[in-house]
Every structure is written in structure tokens, then in C-alpha cells.
Coordinates of C-alpha atoms in Angstrom, one line a residue:
M100 CA 118.5 -25.2 -124.8
R101 CA 115.1 -24.1 -123.3
I102 CA 114.1 -20.4 -123.7
K103 CA 113.0 -18.7 -120.5
A104 CA 112.3 -15.1 -121.6
V105 CA 113.0 -12.4 -124.2
N106 CA 113.8 -9.0 -122.7
F107 CA 114.2 -5.6 -124.3
Y108 CA 116.5 -2.8 -123.4
L109 CA 117.5 0.7 -124.7
Y110 CA 120.9 2.3 -124.8
N111 CA 121.3 5.9 -125.7
H112 CA 124.5 7.9 -126.2
E113 CA 125.6 11.1 -127.9
F114 CA 127.8 11.0 -131.0
R115 CA 131.2 12.5 -130.6
D116 CA 130.3 14.7 -133.6
P117 CA 126.7 15.0 -135.0
I118 CA 126.0 12.9 -138.1
V119 CA 124.6 15.1 -140.8
T120 CA 122.9 13.5 -143.9
P121 CA 120.7 14.9 -146.6
K122 CA 117.7 13.5 -144.7
V123 CA 118.5 14.0 -141.0
K124 CA 120.9 15.3 -138.4
L125 CA 121.7 12.8 -135.6
T126 CA 123.1 14.0 -132.3
Y127 CA 122.7 10.8 -130.4
R128 CA 122.1 7.1 -131.2
K129 CA 119.3 5.3 -129.4
A130 CA 119.5 1.5 -129.8
L131 CA 117.2 -1.4 -129.0
I132 CA 119.0 -4.3 -127.4
V133 CA 117.2 -7.7 -127.3
E134 CA 118.2 -10.4 -124.8
I135 CA 117.2 -14.1 -125.2
L136 CA 117.5 -15.7 -121.8
S137 CA 117.8 -19.5 -121.3
E138 CA 116.4 -21.4 -118.4
E139 CA 120.0 -21.8 -117.2
D140 CA 120.1 -17.9 -117.1
Q141 CA 122.5 -17.6 -120.0
S142 CA 122.0 -14.3 -121.8
F143 CA 122.4 -13.8 -125.5
F144 CA 122.1 -10.3 -126.9
G145 CA 121.3 -8.8 -130.3
E146 CA 121.6 -5.1 -131.3
C147 CA 119.0 -3.6 -133.5
N148 CA 120.2 -1.3 -136.2
A149 CA 116.9 0.5 -136.7
F150 CA 116.4 4.2 -135.8
E151 CA 113.6 5.9 -133.9
T152 CA 112.1 7.1 -137.2
N153 CA 111.9 5.6 -140.7
W154 CA 114.3 8.2 -142.2
Y155 CA 116.6 5.4 -143.4
N156 CA 114.6 2.2 -143.3
E157 CA 111.0 1.2 -142.9
E158 CA 111.5 -0.6 -139.7
T159 CA 112.0 1.5 -136.6
I160 CA 112.9 0.8 -133.0
E161 CA 109.2 0.8 -132.1
T162 CA 108.1 -1.6 -134.8
V163 CA 111.0 -4.0 -134.2
Q164 CA 110.1 -4.2 -130.5
E165 CA 106.5 -4.7 -131.3
I166 CA 107.2 -7.5 -133.8
L167 CA 109.7 -9.2 -131.6
S168 CA 107.4 -9.0 -128.6
Q169 CA 104.8 -10.9 -130.5
W170 CA 107.4 -13.3 -131.9
S171 CA 108.8 -14.1 -128.4
E172 CA 105.5 -15.8 -127.6
S173 CA 106.3 -18.5 -130.1
I174 CA 109.7 -19.3 -128.5
V175 CA 109.4 -18.9 -124.8
K176 CA 109.3 -22.3 -123.0
K177 CA 110.5 -24.0 -126.3
S178 CA 113.6 -26.2 -126.4
V179 CA 115.8 -25.5 -129.4
H180 CA 118.8 -27.8 -129.6
K181 CA 120.8 -26.6 -132.5
Y182 CA 121.2 -23.6 -134.8
E183 CA 119.2 -25.1 -137.7
D184 CA 116.2 -25.7 -135.4
W185 CA 115.6 -22.0 -135.3
K186 CA 114.6 -21.9 -139.0
P187 CA 110.8 -22.2 -138.5
Y188 CA 110.9 -19.5 -135.8
L189 CA 113.0 -17.2 -138.0
D190 CA 110.8 -17.7 -141.0
I191 CA 108.0 -15.9 -139.0
L192 CA 110.2 -12.8 -139.4
D193 CA 110.7 -13.0 -143.2
N194 CA 109.0 -9.7 -143.8
Y195 CA 110.9 -7.9 -141.0
P196 CA 114.6 -8.2 -141.9
T197 CA 115.8 -5.7 -139.3
A198 CA 114.0 -7.6 -136.5
R199 CA 115.3 -10.9 -137.9
S200 CA 118.8 -9.6 -138.0
T201 CA 118.6 -8.5 -134.4
V202 CA 117.6 -12.0 -133.1
V203 CA 120.0 -13.9 -135.4
M204 CA 122.8 -12.0 -133.8
A205 CA 121.8 -13.4 -130.4
I206 CA 120.9 -16.9 -131.7
Y207 CA 124.3 -17.3 -133.4
Q208 CA 126.1 -16.9 -130.1
M209 CA 124.2 -19.8 -128.6
Y210 CA 125.9 -22.3 -130.9
H211 CA 129.1 -20.7 -132.0
D212 CA 132.3 -19.8 -130.2
L213 CA 133.0 -16.2 -131.0
P214 CA 136.6 -15.7 -132.3
K215 CA 139.2 -13.1 -131.9
F216 CA 140.3 -11.6 -135.2
K217 CA 141.5 -8.6 -137.1
V218 CA 140.1 -6.7 -140.1
A219 CA 141.4 -3.9 -142.2
Y220 CA 140.2 -0.4 -141.4
G221 CA 138.3 1.5 -144.0
A222 CA 137.8 5.2 -143.3
T223 CA 135.1 7.5 -144.8
I224 CA 135.7 11.2 -145.2
S225 CA 133.8 14.2 -146.7
G226 CA 136.1 17.0 -147.6
I227 CA 139.6 17.1 -146.2
S228 CA 140.7 19.2 -143.2
A229 CA 144.0 19.4 -141.4
Q230 CA 142.5 17.5 -138.5
Q231 CA 141.3 14.7 -140.8
L232 CA 144.7 14.4 -142.5
D233 CA 146.4 14.1 -139.2
Y234 CA 143.9 11.4 -138.1
L235 CA 144.5 9.5 -141.4
K236 CA 148.3 9.7 -140.8
Q237 CA 147.9 8.2 -137.4
T238 CA 145.4 5.5 -138.2
Q239 CA 146.6 4.5 -141.7
P240 CA 143.3 3.0 -143.0
K241 CA 143.8 0.5 -145.8
R242 CA 140.8 1.9 -147.7
I243 CA 139.8 5.6 -147.8
K244 CA 136.3 6.4 -149.1
L245 CA 135.9 9.9 -150.3
K246 CA 132.5 11.6 -150.7
W247 CA 132.2 13.1 -154.2
T248 CA 132.6 16.9 -154.2
G249 CA 133.6 19.5 -156.7
Q250 CA 137.2 19.3 -155.3
L251 CA 137.5 15.6 -155.8
N252 CA 140.7 15.7 -157.9
D253 CA 142.3 18.1 -155.5
D254 CA 141.3 16.0 -152.6
I255 CA 142.9 12.9 -154.1
S256 CA 146.1 14.7 -155.0
L257 CA 146.3 16.0 -151.5
L258 CA 146.0 12.5 -150.0
D259 CA 148.7 11.2 -152.4
D260 CA 151.0 14.0 -151.4
I261 CA 150.5 14.0 -147.7
L262 CA 149.9 10.4 -146.6
P263 CA 153.1 8.4 -146.1
Y264 CA 151.8 5.0 -147.1
D265 CA 149.9 3.2 -149.9
F266 CA 146.1 3.1 -149.6
E267 CA 143.1 2.0 -151.7
L268 CA 140.5 4.5 -152.7
A269 CA 136.7 4.3 -153.0
L270 CA 134.3 7.0 -154.0
D271 CA 130.7 7.7 -152.9
A272 CA 128.6 9.8 -155.1
N273 CA 125.2 9.3 -153.4
E274 CA 123.3 9.3 -156.8
S275 CA 124.5 12.8 -157.5
L276 CA 126.1 12.3 -161.0
D277 CA 125.1 12.1 -164.6
V278 CA 126.9 10.4 -167.4
S279 CA 128.9 13.5 -168.4
D280 CA 130.3 13.7 -164.8
F281 CA 132.3 10.5 -165.4
Q282 CA 134.6 12.6 -167.6
K283 CA 135.9 14.1 -164.4
L284 CA 137.4 10.7 -163.5
E285 CA 139.6 10.6 -166.6
S286 CA 142.3 12.8 -164.9
I287 CA 142.5 10.3 -162.0
N288 CA 142.2 7.2 -164.1
D289 CA 145.6 6.1 -163.0
Q290 CA 144.6 5.9 -159.3
N291 CA 143.7 2.6 -157.7
I292 CA 140.0 3.4 -157.3
L293 CA 138.3 0.2 -156.1
Y294 CA 134.7 1.3 -156.9
I295 CA 132.3 4.2 -156.9
E296 CA 129.1 3.9 -154.9
E297 CA 125.7 4.8 -156.4
P298 CA 126.8 7.3 -159.0
F299 CA 123.4 7.6 -160.7
K300 CA 119.9 8.1 -159.5
S301 CA 118.7 5.8 -162.3
L302 CA 120.4 2.5 -162.9
S303 CA 119.7 2.8 -166.6
S304 CA 122.5 5.4 -166.7
T305 CA 125.0 2.6 -166.0
L306 CA 124.3 1.3 -169.5
H307 CA 125.7 4.5 -171.2
I308 CA 129.3 4.5 -170.0
D309 CA 132.4 2.6 -171.1
H310 CA 133.0 0.4 -168.1
T311 CA 136.5 -0.4 -169.3
Q312 CA 137.5 3.2 -168.7
Y313 CA 136.2 3.8 -165.2
P314 CA 136.0 2.3 -161.7
A315 CA 133.6 -0.5 -160.9
I316 CA 130.1 0.7 -160.0
A317 CA 128.9 -0.3 -156.5
L318 CA 125.3 -0.8 -155.3
D319 CA 124.5 0.7 -151.9
E320 CA 121.2 2.5 -151.3
K321 CA 119.5 0.4 -153.9
A322 CA 120.7 -2.8 -152.2
T323 CA 117.5 -3.0 -150.1
D324 CA 116.9 -6.7 -150.0
I325 CA 118.2 -10.0 -151.5
N326 CA 115.8 -10.2 -154.3
S327 CA 116.4 -6.6 -155.4
I328 CA 120.2 -7.1 -155.3
I329 CA 120.2 -10.3 -157.4
S330 CA 117.8 -8.7 -159.9
I331 CA 119.9 -5.6 -160.3
V332 CA 123.3 -7.3 -160.7
N333 CA 121.7 -9.6 -163.4
Q334 CA 120.3 -6.6 -165.3
F335 CA 122.9 -3.9 -165.0
P336 CA 126.8 -3.6 -165.1
V337 CA 127.2 -3.4 -161.3
K338 CA 130.3 -5.2 -160.0
V339 CA 130.3 -4.4 -156.3
V340 CA 127.5 -4.6 -153.7
I341 CA 127.6 -2.9 -150.3
V342 CA 125.6 -5.4 -148.1
K343 CA 124.2 -4.1 -144.8
P344 CA 123.2 -7.1 -142.7
F345 CA 120.0 -5.5 -141.2
R346 CA 118.6 -4.9 -144.6
V347 CA 118.8 -8.5 -145.7
G348 CA 117.8 -10.3 -142.5
G349 CA 121.0 -10.9 -140.6
L350 CA 124.2 -12.8 -140.5
D351 CA 123.1 -16.2 -142.0
R352 CA 121.4 -14.5 -145.0
V353 CA 124.4 -12.3 -145.6
Q354 CA 126.7 -15.4 -145.7
S355 CA 124.4 -17.0 -148.2
L356 CA 124.2 -13.8 -150.3
I357 CA 128.0 -13.5 -150.3
R358 CA 128.3 -17.0 -151.7
E359 CA 125.7 -16.3 -154.4
L360 CA 127.3 -13.0 -155.4
K361 CA 130.8 -14.4 -155.6
S362 CA 129.6 -17.2 -157.7
I363 CA 128.7 -14.7 -160.4
D364 CA 131.9 -12.6 -159.9
I365 CA 130.3 -9.8 -157.9
K366 CA 132.5 -8.2 -155.3
V367 CA 131.1 -7.6 -151.8
V368 CA 131.7 -4.9 -149.1
I369 CA 130.0 -5.2 -145.7
G370 CA 128.4 -2.0 -144.5
G371 CA 127.7 -0.7 -141.0
M372 CA 125.3 1.8 -139.6
Y373 CA 126.5 3.9 -136.6
E374 CA 126.8 0.8 -134.5
Y375 CA 127.7 0.1 -130.9
G376 CA 130.3 -2.6 -130.1
L377 CA 128.0 -5.6 -130.2
S378 CA 126.7 -4.9 -133.7
R379 CA 130.2 -3.7 -134.9
Y380 CA 131.7 -7.1 -133.9
F381 CA 129.3 -9.0 -136.1
T382 CA 129.7 -6.5 -139.0
A383 CA 133.4 -7.0 -138.7
L384 CA 132.9 -10.8 -138.5
L385 CA 131.1 -10.7 -141.8
A386 CA 133.6 -8.1 -143.3
R387 CA 136.3 -10.9 -143.2
E388 CA 134.3 -12.6 -146.0
G389 CA 134.1 -9.4 -148.1
D390 CA 136.4 -8.6 -151.0
Y391 CA 137.3 -5.1 -149.8
P392 CA 137.6 -3.5 -146.4
G393 CA 134.1 -3.0 -144.8
D394 CA 132.6 0.0 -143.2
V395 CA 133.9 -1.1 -139.8
T396 CA 134.8 1.6 -137.3
P397 CA 137.2 1.2 -134.3
D398 CA 136.2 1.6 -130.6
G399 CA 135.5 5.2 -129.7
Y400 CA 135.1 6.4 -133.3
Y401 CA 131.4 7.5 -132.9
F402 CA 130.9 7.4 -129.2
T403 CA 132.8 8.1 -126.0
D404 CA 130.9 5.3 -124.2
D405 CA 129.4 1.9 -125.0
F406 CA 127.6 -0.9 -123.3
T407 CA 130.4 -3.3 -124.5
Q408 CA 134.0 -3.3 -123.2
G409 CA 136.4 -1.8 -125.8
V410 CA 135.4 -3.8 -128.9
G411 CA 137.6 -3.1 -131.9
K412 CA 141.0 -1.6 -131.0
L413 CA 142.8 0.1 -133.9
K414 CA 146.5 -0.2 -134.5
E415 CA 148.5 0.3 -137.8
G416 CA 145.5 0.2 -140.1
M417 CA 144.0 -3.0 -138.5
I418 CA 141.1 -3.3 -136.1
S419 CA 141.4 -6.1 -133.5
F420 CA 138.1 -7.6 -132.2
S421 CA 137.5 -9.8 -129.2
P422 CA 134.0 -11.2 -128.3
P423 CA 131.9 -8.4 -126.9
Q424 CA 131.1 -8.4 -123.2
I425 CA 127.7 -6.8 -122.3
D426 CA 127.5 -4.4 -119.4
K427 CA 123.8 -4.8 -118.5
S428 CA 124.1 -2.0 -115.9
K429 CA 124.3 0.5 -118.7
L430 CA 121.1 -0.7 -120.4
L431 CA 117.6 0.6 -119.6
K432 CA 115.2 -2.3 -119.4
L433 CA 111.8 -1.9 -121.0
N434 CA 108.6 -3.2 -119.7

């Protein structure tokens, strides 16, 4: 395959409901879309998971576009016959994992038939309202992730009483706990809690609890790159890692990391980041290799519109994926 051009597009749409985090309030999601175009006019697209600012990650939409614009000069008019031949070109992006992840998404499609498949749905909720309970009843997620609040025990009891099916539970503490807080888990010790994400600000606190008495500790915000992940799981009693593809450099590196983590008995969950359908498809593709349901959302969960065609239909706790079809008419081409 001979590369004709690399093109850049933006897509921008409002969230159904604003995303509020301790760092930022998001009312819309602007995404950079990269197209690698062959001389046969075949288009292969990648979705960038960076944001406009560096509130979550160092790389931003602007820096990714700048890096990939320079990178494109190395591949235009080059012939690349198989997936492995891209390695020297991808090595150029070693220090830019989000940019690398974006183009790997496109390159993978050149040499692989994208399958249809299903993955289990894992919902995330913070506090429980009547509307949320009704939604959980309808969608029946296999895994429910609860944000840690002062009403945690009451929330768990309510879910047990109201939901008419068996579900798995995960907790997300966002580094808000100290060792004494773990005593609060004793009263729910009989629950099937898969793991608790980032309970402590300092990893050294994980050395001061009895891990036979509590759920597995999961790495999330500190899972910033492959080297950091491997170093942490070798030093601390972390048993689960939330892997976000754009942090570690894309699909191929995630697959390699999963194999390495499983070889040392570390469980893996694939995490997403407010994605449109193209990126969600690849997050879900990787989530099939995880040990627990990934952070994969169904079509229409965050947005009323998308530049793909209905990717990820939810039914009875499972999300069905078909290969994404890109509607270029919805994309704004950049110069």
C-alpha cells in the first residue's frame, strides 16, 4: 500500500449531560480525527482521545495535530506492505503515546478485517437517583462501578434491594481515602467487589492494609505509561490495572501489556475516555481481552449524534459492535 496523504478533521458535539470532574466541567467533546489515505483512495481513520487542554493528559488536540503533521512527511509517498513494516515509522512517535495511539487505530484497519462482537456492559454511577435506578434496571450492566461517597454502604444495599439481577461491583475512590477508611468496607465484605480504584494518594499506603480482608486494589490515574505500570505492580500489592490505550501508545502496545500483566497474575480492565463510536469500537475490541468488563459505553450514552453509524447497541447487559462506518460529511476538514 502506498500512502497518498494524511488529512486532519475535527468533530464537535455536546454531551447529553455535562461531565463534571474535580478538574474541569465538559459541556462538549471536540475530537481530532486523522485520515490516512492510500493512492487507491482508501481511507483509514483514527480518533484522538486528547482534549483541547492538558487537564487530563499532557498531549492536547493541538500538540497531536502538530506532531502528526510533521510525522506525515515521513510516510507520504511511501509503500508499506504489511502491518509490521510500520514499526520504524511508529517508533518516531515513542514520546507521544496519544498521537501514536491515534494513527495505530487507522493503520490496524489496513491489514485486519474488523469483526462483529459483543462485550459486557459496565456502568459507572456517582450517587443513586430514581432515574439512575430505572436506567440500571433497563440496561442490566454486568458490572456497576460506584464512586466512593459517605453513603457507600447505603448505596450498595439499595442496589441489592432494587435490582432484579446479579451484578458485579467495583468501587472508585479517586485517591480520597486513608488506611482507616478501609474499615468502612468491613460491613460490605460479603459483597462481590471486584476491585477498588485508586484508594490512596500515596501507593505506600497499600503496604499498611491486610489484603486478605479487602477487595483488590486497582491502578488507574497512576497507570500513566507502560514503564510506570510495570514498576508499580512489581513494588506494591496492586492486583488490577485500568489500561487506557491512548496513555500507553495504542492498540498494539495494549495487547503486549495485557500479555505481560497476565503473565504475573495482574488483572486488566480496559478504560475509555468520553469517546465517539470509532474509538469506542477499538476500546471494546481490546476489552474482550480484559479480565473484567471495560469502561465501554453504548451508542447514545454520551452524545445524541456521532460521525459513525450506531456503533455499540445495548441489549440485556451486552453491547453489540459492528465495524464503524465514517460519515465524512459530519467532519470539519482542517487545513
